[in-house]
mmCIF file of C-alpha atoms in Angstrom:
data_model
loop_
_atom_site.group_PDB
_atom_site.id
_atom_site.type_symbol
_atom_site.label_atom_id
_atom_site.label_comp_id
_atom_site.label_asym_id
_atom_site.label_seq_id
_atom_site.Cartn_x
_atom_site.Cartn_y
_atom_site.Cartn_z
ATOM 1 C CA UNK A 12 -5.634 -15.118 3.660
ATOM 2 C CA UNK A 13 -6.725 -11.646 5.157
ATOM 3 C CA UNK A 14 -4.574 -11.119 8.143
ATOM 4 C CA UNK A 15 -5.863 -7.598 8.832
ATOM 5 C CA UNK A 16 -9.616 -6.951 8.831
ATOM 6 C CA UNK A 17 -10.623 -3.113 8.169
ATOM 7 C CA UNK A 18 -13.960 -1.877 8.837
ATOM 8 C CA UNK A 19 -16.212 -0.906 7.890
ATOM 9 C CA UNK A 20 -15.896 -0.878 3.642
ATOM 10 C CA UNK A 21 -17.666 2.225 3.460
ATOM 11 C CA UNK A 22 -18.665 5.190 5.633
ATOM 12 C CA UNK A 23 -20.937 8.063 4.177
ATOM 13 C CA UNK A 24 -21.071 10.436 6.721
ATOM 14 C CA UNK A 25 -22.218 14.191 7.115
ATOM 15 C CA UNK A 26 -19.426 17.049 7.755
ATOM 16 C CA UNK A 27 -19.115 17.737 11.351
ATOM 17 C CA UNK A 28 -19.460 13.819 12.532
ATOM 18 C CA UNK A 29 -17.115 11.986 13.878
ATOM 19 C CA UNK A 30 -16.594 8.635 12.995
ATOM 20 C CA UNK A 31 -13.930 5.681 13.862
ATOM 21 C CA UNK A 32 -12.237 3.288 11.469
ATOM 22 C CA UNK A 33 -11.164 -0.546 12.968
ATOM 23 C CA UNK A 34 -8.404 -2.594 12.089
ATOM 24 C CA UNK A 35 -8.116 -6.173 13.620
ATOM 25 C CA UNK A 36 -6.067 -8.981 13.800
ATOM 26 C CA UNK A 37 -5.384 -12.548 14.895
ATOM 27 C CA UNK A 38 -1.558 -11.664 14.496
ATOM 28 C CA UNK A 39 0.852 -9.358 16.667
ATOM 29 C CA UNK A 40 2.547 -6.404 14.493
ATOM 30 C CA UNK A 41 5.781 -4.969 15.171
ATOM 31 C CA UNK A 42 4.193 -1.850 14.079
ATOM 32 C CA UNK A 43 1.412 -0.423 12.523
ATOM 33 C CA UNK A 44 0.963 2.443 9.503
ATOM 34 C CA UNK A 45 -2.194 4.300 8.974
ATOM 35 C CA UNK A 46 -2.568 5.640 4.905
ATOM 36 C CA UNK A 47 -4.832 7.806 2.661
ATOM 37 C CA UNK A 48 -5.334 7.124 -0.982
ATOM 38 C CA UNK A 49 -6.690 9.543 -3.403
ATOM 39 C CA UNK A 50 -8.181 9.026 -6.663
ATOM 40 C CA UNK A 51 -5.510 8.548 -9.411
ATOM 41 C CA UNK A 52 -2.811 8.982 -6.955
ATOM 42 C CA UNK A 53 -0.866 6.211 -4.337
ATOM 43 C CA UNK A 54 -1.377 5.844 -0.588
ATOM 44 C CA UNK A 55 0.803 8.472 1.308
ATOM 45 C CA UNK A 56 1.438 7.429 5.474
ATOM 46 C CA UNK A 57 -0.198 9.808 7.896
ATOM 47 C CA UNK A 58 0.637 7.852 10.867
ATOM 48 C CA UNK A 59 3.224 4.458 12.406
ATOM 49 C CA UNK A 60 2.301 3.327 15.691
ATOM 50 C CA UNK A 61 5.279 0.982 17.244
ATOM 51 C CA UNK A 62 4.254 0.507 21.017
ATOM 52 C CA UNK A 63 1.235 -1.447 22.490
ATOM 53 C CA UNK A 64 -1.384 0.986 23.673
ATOM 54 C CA UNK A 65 0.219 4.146 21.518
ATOM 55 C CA UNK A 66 -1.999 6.701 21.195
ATOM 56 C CA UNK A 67 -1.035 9.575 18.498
ATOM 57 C CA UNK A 68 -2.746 12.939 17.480
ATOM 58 C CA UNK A 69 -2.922 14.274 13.688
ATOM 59 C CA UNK A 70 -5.095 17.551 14.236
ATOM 60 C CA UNK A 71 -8.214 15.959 14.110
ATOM 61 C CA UNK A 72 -7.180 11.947 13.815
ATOM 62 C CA UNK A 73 -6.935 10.250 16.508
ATOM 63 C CA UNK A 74 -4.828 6.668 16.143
ATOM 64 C CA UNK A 75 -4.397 3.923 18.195
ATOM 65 C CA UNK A 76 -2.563 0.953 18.768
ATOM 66 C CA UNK A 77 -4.237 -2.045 20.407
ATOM 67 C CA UNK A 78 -2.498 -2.977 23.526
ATOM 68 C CA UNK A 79 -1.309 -6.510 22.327
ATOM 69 C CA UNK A 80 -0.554 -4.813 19.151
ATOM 70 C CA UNK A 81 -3.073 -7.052 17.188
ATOM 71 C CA UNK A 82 -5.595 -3.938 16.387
ATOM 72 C CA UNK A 83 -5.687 -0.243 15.992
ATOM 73 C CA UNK A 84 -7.923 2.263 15.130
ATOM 74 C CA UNK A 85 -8.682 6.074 13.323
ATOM 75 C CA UNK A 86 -10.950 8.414 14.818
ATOM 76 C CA UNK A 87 -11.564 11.462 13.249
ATOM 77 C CA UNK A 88 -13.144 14.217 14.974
ATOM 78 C CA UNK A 89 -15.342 16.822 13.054
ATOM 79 C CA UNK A 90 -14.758 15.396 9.800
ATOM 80 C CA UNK A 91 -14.582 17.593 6.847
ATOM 81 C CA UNK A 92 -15.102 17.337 3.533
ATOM 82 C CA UNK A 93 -11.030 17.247 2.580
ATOM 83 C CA UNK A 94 -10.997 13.949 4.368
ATOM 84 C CA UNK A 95 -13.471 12.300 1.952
ATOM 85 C CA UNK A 96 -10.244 9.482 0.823
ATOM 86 C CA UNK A 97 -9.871 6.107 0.941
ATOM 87 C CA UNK A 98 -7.666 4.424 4.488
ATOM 88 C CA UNK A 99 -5.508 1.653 5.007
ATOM 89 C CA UNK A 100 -4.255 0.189 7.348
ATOM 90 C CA UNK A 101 -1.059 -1.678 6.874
ATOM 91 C CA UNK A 102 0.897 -3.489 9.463
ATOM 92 C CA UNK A 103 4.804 -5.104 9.786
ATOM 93 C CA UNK A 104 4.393 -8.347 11.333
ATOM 94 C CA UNK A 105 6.534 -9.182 13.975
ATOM 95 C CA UNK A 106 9.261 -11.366 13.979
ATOM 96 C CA UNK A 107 9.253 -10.907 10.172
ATOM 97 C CA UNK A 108 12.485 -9.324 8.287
ATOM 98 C CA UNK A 109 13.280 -6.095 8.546
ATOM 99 C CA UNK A 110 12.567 -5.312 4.875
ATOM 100 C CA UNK A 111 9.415 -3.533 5.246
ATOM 101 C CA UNK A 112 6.924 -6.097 4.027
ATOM 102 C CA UNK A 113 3.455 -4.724 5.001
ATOM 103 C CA UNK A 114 0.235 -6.565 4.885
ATOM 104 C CA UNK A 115 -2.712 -4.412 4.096
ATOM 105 C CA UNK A 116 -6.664 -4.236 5.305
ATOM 106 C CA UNK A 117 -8.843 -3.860 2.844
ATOM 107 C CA UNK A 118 -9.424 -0.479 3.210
ATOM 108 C CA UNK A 119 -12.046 1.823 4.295
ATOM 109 C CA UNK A 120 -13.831 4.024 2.015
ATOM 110 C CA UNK A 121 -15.061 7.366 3.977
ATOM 111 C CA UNK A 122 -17.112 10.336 2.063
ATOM 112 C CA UNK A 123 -18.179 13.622 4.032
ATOM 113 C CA UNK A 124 -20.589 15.055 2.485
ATOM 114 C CA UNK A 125 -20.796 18.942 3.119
ATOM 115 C CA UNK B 12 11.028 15.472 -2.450
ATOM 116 C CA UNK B 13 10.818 12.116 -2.282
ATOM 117 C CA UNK B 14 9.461 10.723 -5.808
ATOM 118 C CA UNK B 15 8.636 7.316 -6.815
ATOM 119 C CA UNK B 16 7.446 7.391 -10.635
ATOM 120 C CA UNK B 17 5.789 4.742 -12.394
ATOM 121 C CA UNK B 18 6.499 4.966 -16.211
ATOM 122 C CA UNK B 19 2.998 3.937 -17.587
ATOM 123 C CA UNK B 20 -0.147 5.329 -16.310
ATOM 124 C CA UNK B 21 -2.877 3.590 -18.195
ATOM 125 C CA UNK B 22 -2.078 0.476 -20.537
ATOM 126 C CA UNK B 23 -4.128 -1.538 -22.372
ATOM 127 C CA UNK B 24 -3.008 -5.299 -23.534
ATOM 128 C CA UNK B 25 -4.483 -8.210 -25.167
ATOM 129 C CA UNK B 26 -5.174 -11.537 -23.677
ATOM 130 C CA UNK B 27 -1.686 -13.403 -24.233
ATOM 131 C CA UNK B 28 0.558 -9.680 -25.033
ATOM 132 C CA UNK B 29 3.552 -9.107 -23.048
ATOM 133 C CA UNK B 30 3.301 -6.199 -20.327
ATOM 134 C CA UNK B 31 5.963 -4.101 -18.894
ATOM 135 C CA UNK B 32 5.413 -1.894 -15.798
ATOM 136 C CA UNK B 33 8.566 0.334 -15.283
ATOM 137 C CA UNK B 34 9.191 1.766 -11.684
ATOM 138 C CA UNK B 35 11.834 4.388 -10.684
ATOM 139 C CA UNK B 36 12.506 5.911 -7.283
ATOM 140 C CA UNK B 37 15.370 8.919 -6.679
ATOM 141 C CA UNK B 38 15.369 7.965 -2.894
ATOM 142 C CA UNK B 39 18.181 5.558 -3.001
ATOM 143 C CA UNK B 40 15.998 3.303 -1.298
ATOM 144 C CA UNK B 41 16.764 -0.107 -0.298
ATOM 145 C CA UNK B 42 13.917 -2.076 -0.563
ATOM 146 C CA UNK B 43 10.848 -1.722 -3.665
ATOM 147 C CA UNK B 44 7.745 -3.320 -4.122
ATOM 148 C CA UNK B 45 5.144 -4.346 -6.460
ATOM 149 C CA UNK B 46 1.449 -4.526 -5.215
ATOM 150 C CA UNK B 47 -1.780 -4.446 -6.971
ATOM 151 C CA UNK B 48 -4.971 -2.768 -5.298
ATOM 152 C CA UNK B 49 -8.061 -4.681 -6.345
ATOM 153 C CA UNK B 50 -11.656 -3.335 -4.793
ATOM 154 C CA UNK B 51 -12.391 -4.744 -1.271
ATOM 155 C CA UNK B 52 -8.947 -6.372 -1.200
ATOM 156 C CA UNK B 53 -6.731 -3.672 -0.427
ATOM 157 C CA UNK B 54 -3.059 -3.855 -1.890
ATOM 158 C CA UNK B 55 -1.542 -7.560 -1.887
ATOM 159 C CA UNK B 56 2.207 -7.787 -2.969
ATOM 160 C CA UNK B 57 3.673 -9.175 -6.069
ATOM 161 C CA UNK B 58 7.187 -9.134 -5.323
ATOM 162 C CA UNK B 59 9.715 -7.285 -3.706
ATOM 163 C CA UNK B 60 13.309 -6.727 -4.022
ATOM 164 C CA UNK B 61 15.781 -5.816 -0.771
ATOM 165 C CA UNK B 62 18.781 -5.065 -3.230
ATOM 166 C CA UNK B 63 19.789 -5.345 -6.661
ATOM 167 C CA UNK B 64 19.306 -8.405 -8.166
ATOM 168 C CA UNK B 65 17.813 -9.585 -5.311
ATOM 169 C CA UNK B 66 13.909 -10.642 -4.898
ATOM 170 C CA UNK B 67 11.650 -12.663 -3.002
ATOM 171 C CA UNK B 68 8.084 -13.421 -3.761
ATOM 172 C CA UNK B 69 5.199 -12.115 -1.729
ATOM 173 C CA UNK B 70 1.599 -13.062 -1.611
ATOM 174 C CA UNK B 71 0.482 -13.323 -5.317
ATOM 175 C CA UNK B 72 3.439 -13.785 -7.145
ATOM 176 C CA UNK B 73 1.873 -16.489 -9.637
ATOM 177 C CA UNK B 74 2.046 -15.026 -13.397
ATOM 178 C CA UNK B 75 4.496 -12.104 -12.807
ATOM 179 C CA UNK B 76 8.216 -11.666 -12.607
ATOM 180 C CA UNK B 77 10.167 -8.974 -11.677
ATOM 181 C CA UNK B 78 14.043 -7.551 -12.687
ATOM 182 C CA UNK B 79 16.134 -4.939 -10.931
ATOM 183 C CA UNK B 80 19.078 -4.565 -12.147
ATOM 184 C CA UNK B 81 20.083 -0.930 -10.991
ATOM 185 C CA UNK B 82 19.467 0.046 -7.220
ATOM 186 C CA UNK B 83 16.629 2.985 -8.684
ATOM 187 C CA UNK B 84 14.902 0.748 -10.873
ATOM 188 C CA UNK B 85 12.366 -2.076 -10.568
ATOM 189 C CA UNK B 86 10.290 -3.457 -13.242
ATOM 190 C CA UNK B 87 7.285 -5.424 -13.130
ATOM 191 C CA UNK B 88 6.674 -8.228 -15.894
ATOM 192 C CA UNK B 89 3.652 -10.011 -17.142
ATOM 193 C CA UNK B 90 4.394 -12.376 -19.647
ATOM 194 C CA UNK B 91 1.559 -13.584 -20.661
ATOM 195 C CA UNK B 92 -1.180 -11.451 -19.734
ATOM 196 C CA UNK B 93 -4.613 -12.427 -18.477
ATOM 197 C CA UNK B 94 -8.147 -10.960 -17.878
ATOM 198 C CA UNK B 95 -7.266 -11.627 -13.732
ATOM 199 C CA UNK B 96 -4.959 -9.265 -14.161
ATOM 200 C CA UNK B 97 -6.922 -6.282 -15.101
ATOM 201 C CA UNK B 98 -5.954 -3.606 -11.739
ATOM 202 C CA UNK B 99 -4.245 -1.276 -10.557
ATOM 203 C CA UNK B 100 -0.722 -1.728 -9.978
ATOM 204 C CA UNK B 101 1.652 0.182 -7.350
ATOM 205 C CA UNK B 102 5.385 0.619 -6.876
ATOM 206 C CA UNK B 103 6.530 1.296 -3.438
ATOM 207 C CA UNK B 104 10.319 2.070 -1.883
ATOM 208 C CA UNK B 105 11.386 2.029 1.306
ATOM 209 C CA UNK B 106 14.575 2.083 3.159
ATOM 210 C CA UNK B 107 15.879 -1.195 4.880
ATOM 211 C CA UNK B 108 15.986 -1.265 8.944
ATOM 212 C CA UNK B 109 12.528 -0.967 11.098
ATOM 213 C CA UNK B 110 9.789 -2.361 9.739
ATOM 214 C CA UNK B 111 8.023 0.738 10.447
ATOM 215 C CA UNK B 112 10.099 2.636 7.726
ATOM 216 C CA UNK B 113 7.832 4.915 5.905
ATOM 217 C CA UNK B 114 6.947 3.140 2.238
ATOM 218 C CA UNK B 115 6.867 5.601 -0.661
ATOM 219 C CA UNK B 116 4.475 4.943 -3.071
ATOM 220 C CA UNK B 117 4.130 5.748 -7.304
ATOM 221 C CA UNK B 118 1.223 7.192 -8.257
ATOM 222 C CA UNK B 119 -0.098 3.882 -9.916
ATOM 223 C CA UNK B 120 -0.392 2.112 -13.255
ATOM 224 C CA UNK B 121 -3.680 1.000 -14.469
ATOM 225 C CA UNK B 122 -3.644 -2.161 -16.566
ATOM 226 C CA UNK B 123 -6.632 -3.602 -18.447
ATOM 227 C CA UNK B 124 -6.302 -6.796 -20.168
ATOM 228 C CA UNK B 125 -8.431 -7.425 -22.627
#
């Protein structure tokens, strides 16, 4: 069973667009982590959102945490080529142990094209 | 830096062969983790271990087994392997506390079973 639902599976986009990424659930999270994956390498975090309605700033990504803390979302502004990756989102659930399970969306594919 | 390295990169087995995915993390981390990343799926985890000698199973634990006998070490084990089980794997470490404790990943072992 999915518990997170990322969308979309792929984005193709020019450079310069901007584009958002969506991450949905039926469940409440404790927290929520934001990753990029490239090729031949593992995920690495860019971002944990802990409060309902968080809103944090990575240059040009945007993320945010839902206000019931069952969604979130990326936005990147003026996307460049150097974000072409693949993104997860991953999220603790809550009430869970503190061990750092994480359950993962799919994940969304995005290429910029120059 | 922080370095989680997974011993085998690429590895090939036969239907039925033995396969043995070696993880190691200089972190002194708490917590590690086995997932596999399958297209359109996203990561889904194996097992993970909060301590040594200690493991519980996560989502898709059927036809794996794990061993961690020292704290830095955390080996994934496929006795029998099958075609299903053709992916990528990924070790992960984390320290225990907050769920929202950053998660280190390896840069990924790709198994075909053939």
């Amino acid at each position: 069973t999915q518990l997170l639902e990322q969308s979309p599976q792929f984005l193709s986009i020019q450079e310069g667009e901007n584009l958002t990424v969506y991450c949905n659930s039926s469940s409440v999270f404790s927290s929520l982590q934001w990753y990029r994956q490239e090729p031949g390498e593992g995920p690495v975090l860019l971002v944990t959102v802990v409060t309902g309605g968080e809103v944090k700033k990575l240059k040009r990504l945007t993320f945010q945490f839902g206000d019931a803390r069952k969604d979130s979302s990326l936005h990147i502004t003026a996307a460049q080529p150097g974000d072409t990756g693949l993104y997860l989102c991953a999220g603790a659930r809550a009430g869970g142990t503190s061990y750092g399970k994480l359950t993962f969306g799919q994940g969304t594919i995005l290429t910029v094209h120059p | 830096d922080v370095k989680v390295t997974q011993s085998s990169r690429y590895l090939v087995k036969r239907t039925g062969e033995k396969a043995f995915l070696e993880c190691v993390q200089d972190m002194d981390h708490e917590n590690m983790f086995w997932y596999r990343q399958d297209p359109g799926l996203g990561l889904r985890l194996i097992y993970f271990s909060y301590d040594v000698k200690m493991k519980e199973k996560g989502d898709i634990p059927e036809g794996y087994s794990v061993s961690r006998e020292k704290k830095e070490r955390f080996s994934l084990i496929l006795e029998s392997a099958s075609t299903n089980q053709t992916s990528m794997y990924l070790c992960a470490s984390s320290l225990r506390g907050a769920p929202g404790n950053t998660i280190y990943f390896g840069e990924g072992s790709w198994l075909t079973v053939v």
